[in-house]
PDB file of N, CA and C and ligand atoms in Angstrom:
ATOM      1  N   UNK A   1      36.228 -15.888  51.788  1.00 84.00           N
ATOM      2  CA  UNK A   1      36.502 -17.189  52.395  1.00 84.00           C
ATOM      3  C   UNK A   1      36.377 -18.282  51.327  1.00 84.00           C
ATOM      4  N   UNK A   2      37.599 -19.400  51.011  1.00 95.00           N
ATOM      5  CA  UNK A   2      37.114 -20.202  49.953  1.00 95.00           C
ATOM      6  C   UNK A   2      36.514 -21.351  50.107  1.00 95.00           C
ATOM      7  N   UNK A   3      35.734 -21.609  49.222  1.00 98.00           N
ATOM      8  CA  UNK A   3      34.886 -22.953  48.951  1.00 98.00           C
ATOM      9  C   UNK A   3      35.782 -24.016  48.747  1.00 98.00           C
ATOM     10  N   UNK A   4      35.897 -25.498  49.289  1.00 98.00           N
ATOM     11  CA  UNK A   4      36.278 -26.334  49.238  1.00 98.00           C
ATOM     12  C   UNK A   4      35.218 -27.510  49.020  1.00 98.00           C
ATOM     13  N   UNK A   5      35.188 -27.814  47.780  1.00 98.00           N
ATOM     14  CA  UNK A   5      34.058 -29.399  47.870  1.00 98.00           C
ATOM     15  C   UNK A   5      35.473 -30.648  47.907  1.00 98.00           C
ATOM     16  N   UNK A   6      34.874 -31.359  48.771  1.00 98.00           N
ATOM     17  CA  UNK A   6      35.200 -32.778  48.584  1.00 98.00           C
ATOM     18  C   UNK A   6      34.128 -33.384  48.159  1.00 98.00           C
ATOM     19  N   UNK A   7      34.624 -34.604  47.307  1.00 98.00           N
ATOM     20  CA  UNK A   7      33.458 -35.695  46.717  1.00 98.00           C
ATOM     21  C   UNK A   7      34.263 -37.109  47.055  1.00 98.00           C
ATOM     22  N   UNK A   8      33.044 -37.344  47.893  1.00 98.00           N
ATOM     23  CA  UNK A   8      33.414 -39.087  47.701  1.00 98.00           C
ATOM     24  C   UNK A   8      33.404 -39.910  46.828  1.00 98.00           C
ATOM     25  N   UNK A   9      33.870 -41.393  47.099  1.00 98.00           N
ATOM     26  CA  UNK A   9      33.441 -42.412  45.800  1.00 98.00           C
ATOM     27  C   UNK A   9      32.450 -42.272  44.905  1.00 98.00           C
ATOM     28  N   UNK A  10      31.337 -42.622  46.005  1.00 98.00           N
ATOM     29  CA  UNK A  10      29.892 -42.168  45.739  1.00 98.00           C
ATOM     30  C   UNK A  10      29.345 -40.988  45.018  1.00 98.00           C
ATOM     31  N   UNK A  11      29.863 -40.614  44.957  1.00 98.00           N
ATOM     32  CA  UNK A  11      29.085 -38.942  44.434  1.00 98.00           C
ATOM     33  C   UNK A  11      29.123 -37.973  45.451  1.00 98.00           C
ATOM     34  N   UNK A  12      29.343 -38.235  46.414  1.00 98.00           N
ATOM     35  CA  UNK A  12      28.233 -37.739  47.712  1.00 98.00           C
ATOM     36  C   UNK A  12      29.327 -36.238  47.829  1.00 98.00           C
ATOM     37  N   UNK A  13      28.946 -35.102  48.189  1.00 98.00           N
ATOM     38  CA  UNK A  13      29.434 -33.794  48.020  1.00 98.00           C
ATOM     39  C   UNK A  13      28.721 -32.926  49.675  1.00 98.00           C
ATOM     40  N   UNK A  14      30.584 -32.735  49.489  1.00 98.00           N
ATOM     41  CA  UNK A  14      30.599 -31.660  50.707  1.00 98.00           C
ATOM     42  C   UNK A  14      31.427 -30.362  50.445  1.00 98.00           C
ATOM     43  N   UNK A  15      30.886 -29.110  50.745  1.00 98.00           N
ATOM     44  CA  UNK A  15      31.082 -27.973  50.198  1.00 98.00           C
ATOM     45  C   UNK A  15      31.444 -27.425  51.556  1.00 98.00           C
ATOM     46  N   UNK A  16      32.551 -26.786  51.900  1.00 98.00           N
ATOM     47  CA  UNK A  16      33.036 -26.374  52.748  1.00 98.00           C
ATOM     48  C   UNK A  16      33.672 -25.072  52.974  1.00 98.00           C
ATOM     49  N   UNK A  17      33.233 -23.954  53.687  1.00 97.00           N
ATOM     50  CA  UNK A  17      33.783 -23.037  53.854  1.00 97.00           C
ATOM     51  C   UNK A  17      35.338 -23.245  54.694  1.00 97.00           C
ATOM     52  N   UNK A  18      36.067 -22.396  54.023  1.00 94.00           N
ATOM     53  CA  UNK A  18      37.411 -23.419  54.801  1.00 94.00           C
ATOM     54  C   UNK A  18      37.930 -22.050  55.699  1.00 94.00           C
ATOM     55  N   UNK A  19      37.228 -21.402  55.564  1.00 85.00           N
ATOM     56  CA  UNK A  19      37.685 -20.163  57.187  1.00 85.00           C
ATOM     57  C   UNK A  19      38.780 -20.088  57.330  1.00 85.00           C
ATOM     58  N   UNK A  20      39.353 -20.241  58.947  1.00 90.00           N
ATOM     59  CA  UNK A  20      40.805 -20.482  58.876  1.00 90.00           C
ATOM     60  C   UNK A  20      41.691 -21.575  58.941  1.00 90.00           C
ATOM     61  N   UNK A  21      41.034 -22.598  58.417  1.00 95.00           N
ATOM     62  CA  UNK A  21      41.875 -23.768  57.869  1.00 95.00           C
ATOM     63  C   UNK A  21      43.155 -23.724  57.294  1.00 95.00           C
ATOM     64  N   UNK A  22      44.596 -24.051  57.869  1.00 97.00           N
ATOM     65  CA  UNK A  22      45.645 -23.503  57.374  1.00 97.00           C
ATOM     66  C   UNK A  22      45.860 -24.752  55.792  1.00 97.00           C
ATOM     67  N   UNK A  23      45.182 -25.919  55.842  1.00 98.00           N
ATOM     68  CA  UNK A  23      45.511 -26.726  54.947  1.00 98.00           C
ATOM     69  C   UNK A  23      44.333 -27.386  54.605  1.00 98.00           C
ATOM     70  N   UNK A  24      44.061 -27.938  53.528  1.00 98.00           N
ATOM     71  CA  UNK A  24      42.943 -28.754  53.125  1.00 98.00           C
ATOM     72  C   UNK A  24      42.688 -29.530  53.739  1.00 98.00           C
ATOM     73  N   UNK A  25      44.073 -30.091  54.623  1.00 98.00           N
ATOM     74  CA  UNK A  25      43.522 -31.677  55.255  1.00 98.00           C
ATOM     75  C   UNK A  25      42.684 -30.940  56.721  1.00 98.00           C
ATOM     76  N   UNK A  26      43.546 -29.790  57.045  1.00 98.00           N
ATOM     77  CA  UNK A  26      42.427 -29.311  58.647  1.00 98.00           C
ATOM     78  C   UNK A  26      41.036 -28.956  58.335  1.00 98.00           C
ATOM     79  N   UNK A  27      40.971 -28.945  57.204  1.00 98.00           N
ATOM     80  CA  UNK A  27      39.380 -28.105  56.808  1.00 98.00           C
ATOM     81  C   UNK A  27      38.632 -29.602  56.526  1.00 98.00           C
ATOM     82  N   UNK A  28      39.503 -30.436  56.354  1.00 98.00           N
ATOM     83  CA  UNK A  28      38.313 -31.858  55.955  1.00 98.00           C
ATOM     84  C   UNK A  28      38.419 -32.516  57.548  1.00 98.00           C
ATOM     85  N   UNK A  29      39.221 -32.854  58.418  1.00 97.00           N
ATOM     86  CA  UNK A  29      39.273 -33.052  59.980  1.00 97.00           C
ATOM     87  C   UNK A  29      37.867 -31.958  60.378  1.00 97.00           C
ATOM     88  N   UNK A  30      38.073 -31.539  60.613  1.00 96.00           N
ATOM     89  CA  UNK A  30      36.967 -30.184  60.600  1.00 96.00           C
ATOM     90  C   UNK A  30      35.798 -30.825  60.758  1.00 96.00           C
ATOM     91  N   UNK A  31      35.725 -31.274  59.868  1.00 97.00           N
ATOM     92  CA  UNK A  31      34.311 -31.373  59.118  1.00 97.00           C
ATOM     93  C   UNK A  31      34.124 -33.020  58.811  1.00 97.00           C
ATOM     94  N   UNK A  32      34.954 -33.803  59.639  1.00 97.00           N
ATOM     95  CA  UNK A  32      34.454 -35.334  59.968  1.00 97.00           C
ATOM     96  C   UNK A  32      34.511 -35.756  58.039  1.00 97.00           C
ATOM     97  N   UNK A  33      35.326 -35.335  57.157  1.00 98.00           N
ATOM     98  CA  UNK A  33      35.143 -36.052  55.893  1.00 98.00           C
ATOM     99  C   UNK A  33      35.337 -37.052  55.501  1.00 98.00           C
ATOM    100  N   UNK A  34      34.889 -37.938  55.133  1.00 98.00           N
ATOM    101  CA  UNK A  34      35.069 -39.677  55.526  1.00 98.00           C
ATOM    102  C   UNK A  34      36.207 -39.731  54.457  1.00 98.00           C
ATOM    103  N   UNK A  35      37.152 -40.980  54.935  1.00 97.00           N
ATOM    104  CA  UNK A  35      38.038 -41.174  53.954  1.00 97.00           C
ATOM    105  C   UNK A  35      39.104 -40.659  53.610  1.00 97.00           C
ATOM    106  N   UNK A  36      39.465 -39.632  54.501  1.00 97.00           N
ATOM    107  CA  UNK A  36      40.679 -38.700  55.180  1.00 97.00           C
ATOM    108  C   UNK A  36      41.120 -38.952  56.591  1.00 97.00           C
ATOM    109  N   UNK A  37      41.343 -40.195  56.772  1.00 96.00           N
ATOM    110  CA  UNK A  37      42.057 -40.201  58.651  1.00 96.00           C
ATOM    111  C   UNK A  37      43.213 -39.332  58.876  1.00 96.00           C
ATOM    112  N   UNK A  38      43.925 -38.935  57.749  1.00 97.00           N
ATOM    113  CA  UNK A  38      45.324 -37.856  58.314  1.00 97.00           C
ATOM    114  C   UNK A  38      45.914 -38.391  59.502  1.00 97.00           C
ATOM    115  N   UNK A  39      46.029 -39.542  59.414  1.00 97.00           N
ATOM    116  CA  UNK A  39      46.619 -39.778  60.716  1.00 97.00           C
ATOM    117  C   UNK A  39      47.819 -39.415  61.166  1.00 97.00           C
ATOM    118  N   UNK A  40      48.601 -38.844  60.688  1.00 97.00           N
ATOM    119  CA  UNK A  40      50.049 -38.009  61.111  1.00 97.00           C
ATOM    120  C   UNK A  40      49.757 -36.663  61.705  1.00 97.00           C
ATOM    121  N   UNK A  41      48.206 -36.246  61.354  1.00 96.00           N
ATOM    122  CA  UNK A  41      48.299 -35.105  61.418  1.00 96.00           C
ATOM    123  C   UNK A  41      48.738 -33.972  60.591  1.00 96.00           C
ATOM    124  N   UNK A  42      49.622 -34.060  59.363  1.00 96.00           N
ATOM    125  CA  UNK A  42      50.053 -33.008  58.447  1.00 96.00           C
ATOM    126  C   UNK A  42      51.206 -33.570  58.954  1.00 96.00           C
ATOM    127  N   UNK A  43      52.053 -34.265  59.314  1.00 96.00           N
ATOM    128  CA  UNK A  43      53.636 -34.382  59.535  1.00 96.00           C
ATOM    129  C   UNK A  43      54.333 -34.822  58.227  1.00 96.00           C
ATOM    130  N   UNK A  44      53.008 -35.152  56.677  1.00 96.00           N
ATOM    131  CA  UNK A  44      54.020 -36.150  56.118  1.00 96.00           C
ATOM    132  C   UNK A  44      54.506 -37.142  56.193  1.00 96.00           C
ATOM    133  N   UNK A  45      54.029 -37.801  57.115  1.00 96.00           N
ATOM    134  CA  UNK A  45      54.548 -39.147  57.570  1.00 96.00           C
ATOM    135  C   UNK A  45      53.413 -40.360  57.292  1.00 96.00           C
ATOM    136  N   UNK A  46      52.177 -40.084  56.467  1.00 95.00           N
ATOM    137  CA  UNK A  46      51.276 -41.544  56.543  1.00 95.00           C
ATOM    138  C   UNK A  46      50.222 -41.431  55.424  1.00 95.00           C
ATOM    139  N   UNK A  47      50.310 -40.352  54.359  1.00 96.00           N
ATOM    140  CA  UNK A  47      49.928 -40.560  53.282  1.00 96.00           C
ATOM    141  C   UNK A  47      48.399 -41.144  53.034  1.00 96.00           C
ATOM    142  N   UNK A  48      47.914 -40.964  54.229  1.00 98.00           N
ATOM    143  CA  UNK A  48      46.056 -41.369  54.701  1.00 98.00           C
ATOM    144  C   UNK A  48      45.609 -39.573  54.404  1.00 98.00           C
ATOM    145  N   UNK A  49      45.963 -38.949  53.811  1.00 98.00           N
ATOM    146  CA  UNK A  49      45.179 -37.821  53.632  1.00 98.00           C
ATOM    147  C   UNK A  49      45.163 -37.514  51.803  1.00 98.00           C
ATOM    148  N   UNK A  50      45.492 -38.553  51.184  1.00 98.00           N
ATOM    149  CA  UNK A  50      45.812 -37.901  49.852  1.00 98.00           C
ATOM    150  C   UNK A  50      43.699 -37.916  48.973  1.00 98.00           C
ATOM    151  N   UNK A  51      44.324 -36.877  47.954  1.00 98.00           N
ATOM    152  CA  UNK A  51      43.321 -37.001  47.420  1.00 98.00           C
ATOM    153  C   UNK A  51      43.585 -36.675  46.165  1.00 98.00           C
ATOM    154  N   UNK A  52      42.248 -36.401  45.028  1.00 98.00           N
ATOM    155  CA  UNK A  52      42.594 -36.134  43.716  1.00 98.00           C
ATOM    156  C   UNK A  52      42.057 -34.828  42.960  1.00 98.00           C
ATOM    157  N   UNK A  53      42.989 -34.347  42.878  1.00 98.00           N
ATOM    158  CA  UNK A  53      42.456 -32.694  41.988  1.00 98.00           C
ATOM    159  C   UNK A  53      42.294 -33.025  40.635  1.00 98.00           C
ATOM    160  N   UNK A  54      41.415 -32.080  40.172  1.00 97.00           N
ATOM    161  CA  UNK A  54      40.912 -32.420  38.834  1.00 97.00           C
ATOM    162  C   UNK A  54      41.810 -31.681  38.071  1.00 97.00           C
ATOM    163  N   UNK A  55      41.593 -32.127  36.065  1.00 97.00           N
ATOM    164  CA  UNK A  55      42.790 -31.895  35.415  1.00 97.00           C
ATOM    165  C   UNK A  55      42.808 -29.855  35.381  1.00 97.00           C
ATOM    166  N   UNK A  56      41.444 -29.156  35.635  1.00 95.00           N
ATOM    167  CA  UNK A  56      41.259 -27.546  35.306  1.00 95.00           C
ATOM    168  C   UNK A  56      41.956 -27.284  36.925  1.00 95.00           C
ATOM    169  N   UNK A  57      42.603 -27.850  37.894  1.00 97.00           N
ATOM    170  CA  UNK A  57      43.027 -26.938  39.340  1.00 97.00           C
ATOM    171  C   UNK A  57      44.400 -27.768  39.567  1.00 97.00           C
ATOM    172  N   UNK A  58      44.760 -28.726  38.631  1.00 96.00           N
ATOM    173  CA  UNK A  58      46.421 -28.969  39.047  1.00 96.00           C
ATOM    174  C   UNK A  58      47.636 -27.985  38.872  1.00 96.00           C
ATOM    175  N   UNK A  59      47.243 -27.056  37.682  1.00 95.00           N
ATOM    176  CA  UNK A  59      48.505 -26.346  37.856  1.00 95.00           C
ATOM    177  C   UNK A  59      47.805 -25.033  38.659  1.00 95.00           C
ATOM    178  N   UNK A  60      47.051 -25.014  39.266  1.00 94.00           N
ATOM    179  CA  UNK A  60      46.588 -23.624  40.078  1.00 94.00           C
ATOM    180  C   UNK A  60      47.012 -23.930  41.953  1.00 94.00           C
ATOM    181  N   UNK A  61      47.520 -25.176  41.550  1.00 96.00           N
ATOM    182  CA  UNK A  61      47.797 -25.596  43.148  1.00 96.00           C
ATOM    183  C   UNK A  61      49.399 -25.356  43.214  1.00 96.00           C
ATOM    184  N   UNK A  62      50.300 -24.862  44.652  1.00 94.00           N
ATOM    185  CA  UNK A  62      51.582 -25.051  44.473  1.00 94.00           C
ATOM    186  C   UNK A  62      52.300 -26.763  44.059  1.00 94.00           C
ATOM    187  N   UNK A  63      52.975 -26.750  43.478  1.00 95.00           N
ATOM    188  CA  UNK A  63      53.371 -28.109  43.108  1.00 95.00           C
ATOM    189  C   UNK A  63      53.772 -28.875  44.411  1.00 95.00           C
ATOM    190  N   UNK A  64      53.815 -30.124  43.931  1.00 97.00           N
ATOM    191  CA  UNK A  64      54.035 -30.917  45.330  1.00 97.00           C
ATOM    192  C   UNK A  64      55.195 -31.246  45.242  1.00 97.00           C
ATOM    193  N   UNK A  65      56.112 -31.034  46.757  1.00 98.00           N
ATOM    194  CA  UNK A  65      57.657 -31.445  46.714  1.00 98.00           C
ATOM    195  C   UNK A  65      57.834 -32.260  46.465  1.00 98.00           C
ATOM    196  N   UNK A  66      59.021 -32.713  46.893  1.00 98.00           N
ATOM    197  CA  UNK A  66      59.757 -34.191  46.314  1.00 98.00           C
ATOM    198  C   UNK A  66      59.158 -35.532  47.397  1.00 98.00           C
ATOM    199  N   UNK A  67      59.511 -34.541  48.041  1.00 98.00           N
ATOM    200  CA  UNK A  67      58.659 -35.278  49.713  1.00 98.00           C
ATOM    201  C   UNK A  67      57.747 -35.816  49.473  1.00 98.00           C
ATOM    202  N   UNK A  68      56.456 -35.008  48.906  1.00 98.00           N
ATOM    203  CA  UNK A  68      55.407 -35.647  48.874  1.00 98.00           C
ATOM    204  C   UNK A  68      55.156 -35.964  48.027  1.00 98.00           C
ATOM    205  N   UNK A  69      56.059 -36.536  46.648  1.00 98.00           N
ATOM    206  CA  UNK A  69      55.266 -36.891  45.959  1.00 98.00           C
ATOM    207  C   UNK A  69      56.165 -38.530  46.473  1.00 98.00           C
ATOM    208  N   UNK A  70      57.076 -38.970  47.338  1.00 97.00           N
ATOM    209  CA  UNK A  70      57.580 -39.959  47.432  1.00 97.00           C
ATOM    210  C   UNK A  70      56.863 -40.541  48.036  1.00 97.00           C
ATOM    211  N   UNK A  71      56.509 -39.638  49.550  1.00 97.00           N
ATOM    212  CA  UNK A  71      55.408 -40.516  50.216  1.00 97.00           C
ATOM    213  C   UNK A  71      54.321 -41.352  49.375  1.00 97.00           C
ATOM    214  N   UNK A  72      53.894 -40.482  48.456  1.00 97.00           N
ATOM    215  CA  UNK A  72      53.085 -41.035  47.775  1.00 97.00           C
ATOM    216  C   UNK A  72      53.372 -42.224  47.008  1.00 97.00           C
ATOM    217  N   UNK A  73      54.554 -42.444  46.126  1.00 97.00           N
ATOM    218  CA  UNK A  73      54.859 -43.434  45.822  1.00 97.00           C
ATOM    219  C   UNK A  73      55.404 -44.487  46.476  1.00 97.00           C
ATOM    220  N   UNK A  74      55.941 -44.441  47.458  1.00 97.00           N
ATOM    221  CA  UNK A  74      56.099 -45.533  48.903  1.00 97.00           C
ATOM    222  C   UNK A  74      54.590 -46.047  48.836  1.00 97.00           C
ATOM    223  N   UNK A  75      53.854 -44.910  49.077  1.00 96.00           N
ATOM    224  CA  UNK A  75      52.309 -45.693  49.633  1.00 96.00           C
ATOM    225  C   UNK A  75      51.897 -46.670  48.298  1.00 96.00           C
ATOM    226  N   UNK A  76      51.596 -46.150  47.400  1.00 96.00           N
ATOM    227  CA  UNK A  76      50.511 -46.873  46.409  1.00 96.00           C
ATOM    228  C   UNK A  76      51.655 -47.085  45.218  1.00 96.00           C
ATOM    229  N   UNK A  77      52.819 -46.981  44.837  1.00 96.00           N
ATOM    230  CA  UNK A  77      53.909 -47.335  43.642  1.00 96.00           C
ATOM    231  C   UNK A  77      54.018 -46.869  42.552  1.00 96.00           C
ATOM    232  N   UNK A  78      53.661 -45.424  42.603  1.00 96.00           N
ATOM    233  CA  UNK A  78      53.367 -44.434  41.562  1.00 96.00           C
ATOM    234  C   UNK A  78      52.564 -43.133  42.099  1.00 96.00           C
ATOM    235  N   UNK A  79      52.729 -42.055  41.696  1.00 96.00           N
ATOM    236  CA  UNK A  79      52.166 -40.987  41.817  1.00 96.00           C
ATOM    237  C   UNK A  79      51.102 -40.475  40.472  1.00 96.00           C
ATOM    238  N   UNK A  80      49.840 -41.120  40.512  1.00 96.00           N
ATOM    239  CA  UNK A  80      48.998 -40.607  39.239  1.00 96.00           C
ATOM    240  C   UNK A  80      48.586 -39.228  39.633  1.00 96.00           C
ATOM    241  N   UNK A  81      48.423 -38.988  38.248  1.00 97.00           N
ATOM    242  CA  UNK A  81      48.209 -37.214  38.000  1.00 97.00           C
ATOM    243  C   UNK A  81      47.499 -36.379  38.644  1.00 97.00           C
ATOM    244  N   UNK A  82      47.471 -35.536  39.350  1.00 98.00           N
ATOM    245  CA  UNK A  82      46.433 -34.784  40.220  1.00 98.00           C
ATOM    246  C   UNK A  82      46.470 -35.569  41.473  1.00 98.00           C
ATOM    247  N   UNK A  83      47.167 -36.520  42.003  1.00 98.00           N
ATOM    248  CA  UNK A  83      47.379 -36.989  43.604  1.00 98.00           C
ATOM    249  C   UNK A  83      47.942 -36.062  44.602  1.00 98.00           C
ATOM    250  N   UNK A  84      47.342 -35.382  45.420  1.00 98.00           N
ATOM    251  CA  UNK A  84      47.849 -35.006  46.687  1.00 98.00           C
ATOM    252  C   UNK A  84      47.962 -35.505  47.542  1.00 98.00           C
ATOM    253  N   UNK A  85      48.692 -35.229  48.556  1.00 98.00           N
ATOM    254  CA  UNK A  85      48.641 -35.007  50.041  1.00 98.00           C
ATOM    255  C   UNK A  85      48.112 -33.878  50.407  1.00 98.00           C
ATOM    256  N   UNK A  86      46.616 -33.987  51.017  1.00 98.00           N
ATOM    257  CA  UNK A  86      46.182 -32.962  51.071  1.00 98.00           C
ATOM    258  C   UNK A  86      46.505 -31.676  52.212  1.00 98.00           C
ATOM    259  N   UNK A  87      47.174 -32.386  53.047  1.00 98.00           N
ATOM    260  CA  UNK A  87      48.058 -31.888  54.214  1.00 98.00           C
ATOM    261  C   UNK A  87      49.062 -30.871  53.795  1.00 98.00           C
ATOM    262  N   UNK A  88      49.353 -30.775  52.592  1.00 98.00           N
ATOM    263  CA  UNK A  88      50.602 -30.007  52.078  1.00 98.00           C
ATOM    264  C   UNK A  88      50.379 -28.964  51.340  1.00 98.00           C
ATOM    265  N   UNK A  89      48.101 -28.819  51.512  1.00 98.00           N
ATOM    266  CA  UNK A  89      47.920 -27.898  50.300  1.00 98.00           C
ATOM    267  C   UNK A  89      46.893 -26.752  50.929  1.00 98.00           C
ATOM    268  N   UNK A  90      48.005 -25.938  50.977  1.00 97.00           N
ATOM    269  CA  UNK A  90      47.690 -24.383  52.144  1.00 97.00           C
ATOM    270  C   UNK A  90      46.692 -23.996  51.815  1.00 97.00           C
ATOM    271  N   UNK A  91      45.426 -23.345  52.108  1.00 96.00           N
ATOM    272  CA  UNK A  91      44.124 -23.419  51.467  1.00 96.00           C
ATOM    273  C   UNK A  91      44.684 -21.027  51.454  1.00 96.00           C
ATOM    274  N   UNK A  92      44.580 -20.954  50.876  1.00 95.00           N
ATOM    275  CA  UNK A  92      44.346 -19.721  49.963  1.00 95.00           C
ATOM    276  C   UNK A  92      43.034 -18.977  49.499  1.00 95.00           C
ATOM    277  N   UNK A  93      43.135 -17.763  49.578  1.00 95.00           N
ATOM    278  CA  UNK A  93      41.357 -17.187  48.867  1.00 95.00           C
ATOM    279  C   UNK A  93      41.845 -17.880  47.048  1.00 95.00           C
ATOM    280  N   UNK A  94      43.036 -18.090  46.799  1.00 94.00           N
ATOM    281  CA  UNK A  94      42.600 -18.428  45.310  1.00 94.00           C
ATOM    282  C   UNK A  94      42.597 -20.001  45.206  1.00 94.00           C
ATOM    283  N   UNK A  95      42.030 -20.781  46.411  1.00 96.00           N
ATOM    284  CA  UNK A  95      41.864 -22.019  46.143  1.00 96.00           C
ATOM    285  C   UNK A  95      40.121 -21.909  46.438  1.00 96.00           C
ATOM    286  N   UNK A  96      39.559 -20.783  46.113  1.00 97.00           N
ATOM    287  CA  UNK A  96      38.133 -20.682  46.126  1.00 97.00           C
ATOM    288  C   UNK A  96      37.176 -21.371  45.432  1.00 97.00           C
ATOM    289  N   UNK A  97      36.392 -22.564  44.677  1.00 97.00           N
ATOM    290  CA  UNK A  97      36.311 -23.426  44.320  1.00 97.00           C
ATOM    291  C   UNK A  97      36.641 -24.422  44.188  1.00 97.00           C
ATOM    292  N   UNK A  98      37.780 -24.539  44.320  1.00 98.00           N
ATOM    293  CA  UNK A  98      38.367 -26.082  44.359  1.00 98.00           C
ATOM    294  C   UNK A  98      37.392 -27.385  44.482  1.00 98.00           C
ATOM    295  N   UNK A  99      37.442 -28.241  44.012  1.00 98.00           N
ATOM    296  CA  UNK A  99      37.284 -29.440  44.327  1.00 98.00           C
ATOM    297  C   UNK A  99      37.781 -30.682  44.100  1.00 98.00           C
ATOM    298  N   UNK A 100      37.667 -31.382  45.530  1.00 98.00           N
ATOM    299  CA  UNK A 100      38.881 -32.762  45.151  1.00 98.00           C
ATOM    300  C   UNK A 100      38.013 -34.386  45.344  1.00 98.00           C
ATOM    301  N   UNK A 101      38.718 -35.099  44.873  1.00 98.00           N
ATOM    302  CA  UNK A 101      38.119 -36.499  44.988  1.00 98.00           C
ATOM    303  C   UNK A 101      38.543 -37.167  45.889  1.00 98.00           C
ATOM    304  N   UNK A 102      37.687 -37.644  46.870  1.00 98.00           N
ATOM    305  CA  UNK A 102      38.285 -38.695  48.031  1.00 98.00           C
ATOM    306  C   UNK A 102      38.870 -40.224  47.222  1.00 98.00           C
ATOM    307  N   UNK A 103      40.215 -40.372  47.240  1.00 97.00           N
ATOM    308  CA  UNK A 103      39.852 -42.023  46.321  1.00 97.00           C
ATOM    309  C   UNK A 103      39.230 -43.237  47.305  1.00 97.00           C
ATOM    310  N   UNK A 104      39.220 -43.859  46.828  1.00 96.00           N
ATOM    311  CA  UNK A 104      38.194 -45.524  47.124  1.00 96.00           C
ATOM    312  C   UNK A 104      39.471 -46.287  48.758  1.00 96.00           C
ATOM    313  N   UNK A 105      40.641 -45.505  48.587  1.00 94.00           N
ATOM    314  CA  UNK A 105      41.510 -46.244  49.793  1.00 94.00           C
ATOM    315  C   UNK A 105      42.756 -45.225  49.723  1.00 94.00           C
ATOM    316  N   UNK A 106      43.086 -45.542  51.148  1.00 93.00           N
ATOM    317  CA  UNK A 106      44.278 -44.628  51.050  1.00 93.00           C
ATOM    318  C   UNK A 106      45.274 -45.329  51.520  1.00 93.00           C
ATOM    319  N   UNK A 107      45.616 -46.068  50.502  1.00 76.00           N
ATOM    320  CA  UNK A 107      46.668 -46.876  50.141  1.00 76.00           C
ATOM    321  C   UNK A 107      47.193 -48.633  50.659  1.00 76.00           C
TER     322      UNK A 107
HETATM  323  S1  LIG B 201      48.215 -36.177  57.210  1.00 52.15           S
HETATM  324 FE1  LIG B 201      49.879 -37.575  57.182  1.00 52.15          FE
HETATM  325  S2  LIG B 201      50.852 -37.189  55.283  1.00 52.15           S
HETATM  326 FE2  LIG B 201      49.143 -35.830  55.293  1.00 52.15          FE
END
């Protein structure tokens, strides 16, 4: 079963067994993670779920479509490096460590 930490602004760290969580963003809903409203739900449509992978797990993640990396730039006017939508990132036994950064706003 893989480990998922989210980290807030703060420091503050949550380590999460992500069971059968089909996506990162259901495993942080889950688990009340502040600073993830997902408010679409995973539709792609509201870019309130993004977060930031560090530079050792960006290329271990599937790349992000075109889709999402637009949403993303609609939202905030650029897509910086390691930005997800975390809604789009299928949680896997080889996303077993992972950890991502909540940013300071979502957008
Ligand atoms: S939850 Fe809306 S785009 Fe990810």
């Amino acid at each position: 079963m893989p480990q998922i930490t989210f980290i807030q602004p703060d420091g503050r760290r949550q380590v999460l067994e992500a069971a059968d969580a089909p996506t990162v963003m259901h495993l942080a809903i889950r688990h009340d993670v502040a600073g993830l409203p997902a408010e679409c739900g995973g539709q792609l449509a509201c870019a309130t779920c993004m977060v930031d992978v560090p530079p050792g797990w960006r290329d271990r993640l599937p790349p992000a479509s075109p889709d999402e990396q637009d949403m993303i730039e609609d939202t905030i006017g650029s897509v910086p490096e390691g930005r997800r939508l975390c809604c789009q990132v299928a949680v896997t036994p080889a996303l077993d460590g992972l950890e991502v950064a909540v940013p300071e706003t979502q957008g």
